[in-house]
Structure formats: C-alpha cells, structure tokens
Amino acid sequence: MKKLILSLLALSVAVAVSAQEKKEYPKPEGMRPAMTEFWTPQPKVVTPGDIKTNSAPSDAIVLFDGKDLSAWKSANGGEADWKVHNGVFTVDKSKGDILTKQSFGSFQLHLEWCVPKNITGSSQGRGNSGVFLQDKYEVQILDNYNNETYANGQAGSIYKQVMPLANAMRKPGEWNVYDIIYNAPIFNEDGTYRVRPTVTVIQNGVLLLNNFVIQGTTEYIGLPRVVPHGDGPIRLQMHGDPSEPISFRNIWLREL
Ligand code: MG
C-alpha cells in the first residue's frame, strides 16, 4: 500500500512538472528600432554664432560685444573703468578687478584674451590675469608662451590646485580662446560641499581641464578653503605685475 502511495505521488509530481513545462507565458515583444527613439521634447534651437564675425550663439548672455563694459562693474565700486578701444578692452593696472553685474550658477563661458606682442617679464609676472568662476575659483590667465612657471599656476590651471593637461598658448599678439564649462557646487547645511564644483577648460580647441573637481577657493597663500556661496559674478583679475596689460574681447555666457 505504502509503495502504491509513493508511486502515485511520484506520478502526480511528474504530471505537474510536465504541465508546467507546457504552460505558455507571454513572450516579451521583439525590439524594433522605433522602441528606442523618442521625438519629444525636441532640443531647443540655438543659432550658432557667425563663423566670420565670431558672434555669440543666439541664447547667450553677451558680456562684451566690443562696444562697452555696461555688463561689468568695478570691484572698487561704480562702473567698470578699464579702457575699451577698437572692439577690445584692456586691463587698467591703476584700477581694480572688474565683475559682471549679473550673478550666475552653472554656465558655459566663452572669452578671448591677448597679451601684447612686445610683452616682457617672466613666470607669473608676464601677462597675468584670471577669470574667477562665481567670484571664487580662478582659471589662470597668463602668457606661458616660452615662459615657464609653477605648473599649477600656468594658463588654464585652477590656480594652485591643478596643472592644465597641455600648454596650448598662442604667441604674444595672437588671440587665445577660452571655453569654460562650469558646474556650480551644492552645499550641505553645515557649509561643506555636498556636490563639489567641477570645471572643463578648453584653450584654442585643446582640452586643458577635463571635468576637474575644484577643491575650494584659489588662494595665493595657503590651502583651498570651502566657503559656502550661491550664484556669483564672473571676475576678471587686475594683476599687479609690471608687464604690459592684457586685453579681452568677445565674452559671452550660456546659463546651464
Ligand atoms: Mg592670475
């Protein structure tokens, strides 16, 4: 009897298994090309700058178009007081830094700069300026064409934090182009970074910094500091070195 029960049990298990094997489930639909294509939303249309006139893209905030410094103010108060001439402006070493009147978060910044053909000086004392992101983090501007300096202080460095991946300098008298992509930080309530700021810098089409994680403020003396902040202006540096002053042109920014 016991034997019979066991064999019946075995039979019923076998029947159940074979029924399970035969049970049909819906099969996933086969992939078709259109299943991985989306049509909405469409990217917004941005008309690029004109290649001949080197103008700004249609959605850019123009910070200098060759006419005046109305988008800028002096760090010492009042209007920006550097000299505009022939579509460019030149650092006035008797005045202070200048800053944009507007503040920004994350952005793409385009900026062109040029040191005089007859520039003199060496190391940090040769065409030194800088562009400060959110008024806190300096991307160095310096004439490093046949001019060595400490590596983490040369053109395209985040000053005293990282050296650029290349020296892509054009000769004095020729225009250098910076394209900077900057992601603003997010802070914790205690003032530490939750998300650190990052920056990509391209000079004359050559990558200098590839999504570098900024450590803090760019100090001349001492280590980077973490200083909580919100949106901030772009600052251009008036450096007190005795070399001939540098010029800027064609500055625009796209907010991200
Ligand atoms: Mg500098």
Coordinates of C-alpha atoms and ligand atoms in Angstrom, one line a residue:
M1 CA 0.0 0.0 0.0
K2 CA 2.8 2.4 1.0
K3 CA 4.5 1.6 -2.2
L4 CA 1.4 2.4 -4.2
I5 CA 1.0 5.8 -2.5
L6 CA 4.6 6.7 -3.1
S7 CA 4.4 5.8 -6.8
L8 CA 1.1 7.7 -7.2
L9 CA 2.8 10.7 -5.5
A10 CA 5.8 10.4 -7.9
L11 CA 3.4 10.2 -10.9
S12 CA 1.4 13.3 -9.8
V13 CA 4.7 15.3 -9.4
A14 CA 5.8 14.2 -12.9
V15 CA 2.4 15.3 -14.3
A16 CA 2.7 18.6 -12.6
V17 CA 6.2 19.2 -13.9
S18 CA 5.3 18.3 -17.4
A19 CA 2.2 20.6 -17.2
Q20 CA 4.4 23.4 -16.0
E21 CA 6.8 22.8 -18.9
K22 CA 3.9 23.1 -21.3
K23 CA 2.4 26.2 -19.8
E24 CA 2.9 29.1 -22.1
Y25 CA 3.7 32.6 -20.8
P26 CA 3.5 35.8 -22.9
K27 CA 6.8 36.4 -24.6
P28 CA 8.4 39.9 -24.5
E29 CA 7.8 41.7 -27.7
G30 CA 10.8 41.7 -30.0
M31 CA 12.7 45.0 -30.1
R32 CA 12.0 47.3 -33.1
P33 CA 14.1 50.4 -33.9
A34 CA 11.3 52.8 -33.0
M35 CA 11.1 51.5 -29.5
T36 CA 14.4 53.3 -28.5
E37 CA 13.7 56.5 -30.4
F38 CA 11.9 59.5 -28.8
W39 CA 10.6 62.5 -30.6
T40 CA 9.5 64.8 -27.8
P41 CA 10.8 67.0 -26.4
Q42 CA 12.9 68.3 -29.3
P43 CA 16.1 70.2 -28.3
K44 CA 15.6 74.0 -28.4
V45 CA 17.0 75.7 -31.4
V46 CA 20.1 77.7 -30.7
T47 CA 21.5 79.6 -33.7
P48 CA 25.3 79.3 -33.5
G49 CA 27.5 82.4 -33.8
D50 CA 28.5 83.5 -37.2
I51 CA 31.8 82.0 -38.2
K52 CA 33.0 85.1 -40.0
T53 CA 32.2 87.7 -37.4
N54 CA 32.7 85.3 -34.4
S55 CA 29.4 86.4 -32.8
A56 CA 27.7 84.8 -29.8
P57 CA 25.1 82.0 -30.1
S58 CA 21.5 83.2 -30.1
D59 CA 20.8 82.3 -26.5
A60 CA 24.0 83.6 -24.9
I61 CA 24.2 86.5 -22.5
V62 CA 26.7 88.8 -24.2
L63 CA 29.1 90.2 -21.6
F64 CA 31.2 92.1 -24.1
D65 CA 30.5 92.7 -27.7
G66 CA 33.2 95.2 -28.5
K67 CA 31.2 98.3 -27.6
D68 CA 31.2 99.0 -23.9
L69 CA 31.6 97.5 -20.4
S70 CA 28.0 98.0 -19.4
A71 CA 27.7 94.4 -18.2
W72 CA 30.5 94.9 -15.8
K73 CA 31.2 96.9 -12.6
S74 CA 34.4 97.8 -10.8
A75 CA 35.4 95.7 -7.7
N76 CA 36.1 99.1 -6.0
G77 CA 32.5 100.2 -6.6
G78 CA 31.0 102.1 -9.5
E79 CA 31.2 101.4 -13.2
A80 CA 33.9 99.2 -14.8
D81 CA 36.7 101.6 -15.6
W82 CA 39.0 99.6 -17.9
K83 CA 39.6 101.1 -21.4
V84 CA 37.5 100.0 -24.4
H85 CA 39.2 100.6 -27.7
N86 CA 38.8 99.1 -31.2
G87 CA 36.4 96.4 -30.1
V88 CA 38.5 95.1 -27.2
F89 CA 39.1 96.2 -23.6
T90 CA 42.4 96.3 -21.8
V91 CA 43.2 95.9 -18.1
D92 CA 43.9 99.2 -16.4
K93 CA 46.6 98.5 -13.8
S94 CA 45.8 101.6 -11.9
K95 CA 42.3 100.3 -11.2
G96 CA 41.0 97.2 -9.6
D97 CA 39.3 94.0 -10.8
I98 CA 36.0 94.0 -12.7
L99 CA 33.0 91.8 -12.2
T100 CA 29.8 91.1 -14.1
K101 CA 26.8 92.9 -12.7
Q102 CA 24.8 89.7 -13.1
S103 CA 25.4 86.6 -11.0
F104 CA 25.4 83.1 -12.4
G105 CA 25.1 79.4 -11.4
S106 CA 26.4 76.8 -13.8
F107 CA 27.4 78.0 -17.2
Q108 CA 29.3 77.8 -20.4
L109 CA 31.7 80.8 -20.8
H110 CA 33.5 81.9 -23.9
L111 CA 36.2 84.5 -23.5
E112 CA 39.1 85.7 -25.7
W113 CA 42.3 87.3 -24.4
C114 CA 45.6 88.5 -25.8
V115 CA 48.9 89.7 -24.4
P116 CA 50.8 92.4 -26.3
K117 CA 53.3 91.3 -28.9
N118 CA 56.1 93.1 -27.1
I119 CA 55.2 91.6 -23.6
T120 CA 58.1 91.4 -21.1
G121 CA 58.5 89.7 -17.8
S122 CA 58.7 86.1 -16.7
S123 CA 57.0 83.4 -14.7
Q124 CA 53.9 84.9 -13.0
G125 CA 55.0 88.4 -13.9
R126 CA 54.1 88.1 -17.6
G127 CA 50.5 88.9 -18.7
N128 CA 48.9 87.7 -15.5
S129 CA 45.2 88.0 -15.1
G130 CA 42.5 85.4 -14.3
V131 CA 38.8 84.6 -14.7
F132 CA 37.1 83.8 -11.4
L133 CA 34.1 81.5 -11.6
Q134 CA 31.3 82.6 -9.2
D135 CA 33.9 85.0 -7.9
K136 CA 35.6 82.2 -6.0
Y137 CA 37.6 79.9 -8.3
E138 CA 40.4 81.3 -10.6
V139 CA 41.1 79.8 -14.0
Q140 CA 44.5 81.3 -14.6
I141 CA 45.3 83.6 -17.4
L142 CA 49.0 84.1 -18.1
D143 CA 51.4 84.3 -21.0
N144 CA 53.0 80.9 -20.9
Y145 CA 54.3 81.0 -24.5
N146 CA 58.0 80.1 -23.9
N147 CA 57.5 81.2 -20.3
E148 CA 57.7 78.6 -17.6
T149 CA 56.2 79.0 -14.1
Y150 CA 55.0 76.6 -11.4
A151 CA 52.8 74.1 -13.3
N152 CA 49.7 74.5 -11.2
G153 CA 49.9 78.3 -11.8
Q154 CA 50.1 78.4 -15.6
A155 CA 47.4 79.3 -18.1
G156 CA 44.4 77.1 -17.7
S157 CA 45.2 75.9 -14.3
I158 CA 42.8 76.1 -11.4
Y159 CA 45.2 78.3 -9.6
K160 CA 47.4 76.3 -7.3
Q161 CA 45.1 73.2 -7.5
V162 CA 45.8 71.5 -10.7
M163 CA 48.1 71.9 -13.7
P164 CA 46.5 72.0 -17.2
L165 CA 46.7 68.9 -19.4
A166 CA 48.6 70.9 -22.0
N167 CA 50.2 74.2 -22.9
A168 CA 48.2 75.4 -25.8
M169 CA 49.4 79.0 -25.9
R170 CA 49.4 81.2 -29.0
K171 CA 52.2 83.6 -29.4
P172 CA 52.0 87.0 -27.8
G173 CA 50.0 89.3 -30.0
E174 CA 47.7 86.5 -31.1
W175 CA 44.3 85.9 -29.5
N176 CA 43.7 83.0 -27.1
V177 CA 40.2 81.5 -26.8
Y178 CA 38.9 80.0 -23.6
D179 CA 35.8 77.9 -23.5
I180 CA 34.9 77.0 -19.9
I181 CA 32.1 74.7 -18.8
Y182 CA 31.4 75.1 -15.1
N183 CA 29.1 73.2 -12.7
A184 CA 28.3 75.1 -9.6
P185 CA 28.6 73.4 -6.2
I186 CA 25.8 72.4 -3.9
F187 CA 26.4 72.8 -0.1
N188 CA 25.3 71.0 2.9
E189 CA 23.6 72.9 5.7
D190 CA 26.9 72.9 7.7
G191 CA 28.7 74.7 4.8
T192 CA 30.6 71.7 3.4
Y193 CA 30.3 70.7 -0.2
R194 CA 27.5 68.1 -0.9
V195 CA 28.4 68.3 -4.6
R196 CA 31.8 70.0 -5.4
P197 CA 32.1 72.4 -8.3
T198 CA 33.6 71.0 -11.5
V199 CA 35.2 72.6 -14.5
T200 CA 36.2 71.8 -18.0
V201 CA 38.6 74.3 -19.8
I202 CA 39.4 74.3 -23.5
Q203 CA 42.0 76.7 -24.8
N204 CA 42.2 77.2 -28.6
G205 CA 40.4 73.9 -29.1
V206 CA 42.8 72.0 -26.8
L207 CA 41.4 70.4 -23.7
L208 CA 43.2 71.7 -20.6
L209 CA 40.9 70.5 -17.8
N210 CA 38.6 67.6 -18.1
N211 CA 35.7 67.9 -15.6
F212 CA 38.2 68.8 -12.8
V213 CA 36.7 68.7 -9.3
I214 CA 37.5 72.0 -7.7
Q215 CA 38.8 71.7 -4.1
G216 CA 37.8 75.1 -2.8
T217 CA 38.8 78.8 -3.2
T218 CA 42.0 79.5 -5.2
E219 CA 44.4 81.0 -2.6
Y220 CA 47.7 82.7 -3.3
I221 CA 48.9 81.6 0.1
G222 CA 47.6 78.5 1.8
L223 CA 45.2 75.7 1.0
P224 CA 41.9 75.9 -0.7
R225 CA 39.0 77.0 1.6
V226 CA 35.4 75.8 1.4
V227 CA 33.3 78.9 1.5
P228 CA 29.5 78.4 1.1
H229 CA 28.1 80.6 -1.6
G230 CA 25.2 80.9 -4.1
D231 CA 25.3 82.3 -7.6
G232 CA 28.2 84.7 -8.2
P233 CA 29.6 87.0 -10.8
I234 CA 32.5 86.4 -13.2
R235 CA 35.5 88.4 -12.0
L236 CA 38.4 89.4 -14.2
Q237 CA 41.7 90.0 -12.4
M238 CA 43.8 93.1 -12.4
H239 CA 47.2 91.6 -11.5
G240 CA 49.8 94.0 -10.2
D241 CA 52.7 92.5 -12.2
P242 CA 54.7 95.1 -14.1
S243 CA 54.2 93.6 -17.6
E244 CA 52.2 95.2 -20.3
P245 CA 48.5 94.8 -19.7
I246 CA 46.4 92.2 -21.4
S247 CA 43.2 92.7 -23.5
F248 CA 39.9 90.9 -23.8
R249 CA 37.2 90.6 -26.4
N250 CA 34.1 88.6 -27.4
I251 CA 32.9 87.4 -24.0
W252 CA 29.6 85.5 -23.7
L253 CA 28.0 83.1 -21.4
R254 CA 25.2 80.5 -21.7
E255 CA 23.5 79.6 -18.4
L256 CA 23.1 75.8 -17.8
Ligands
MG1 MG 46.0 85.3 -12.1

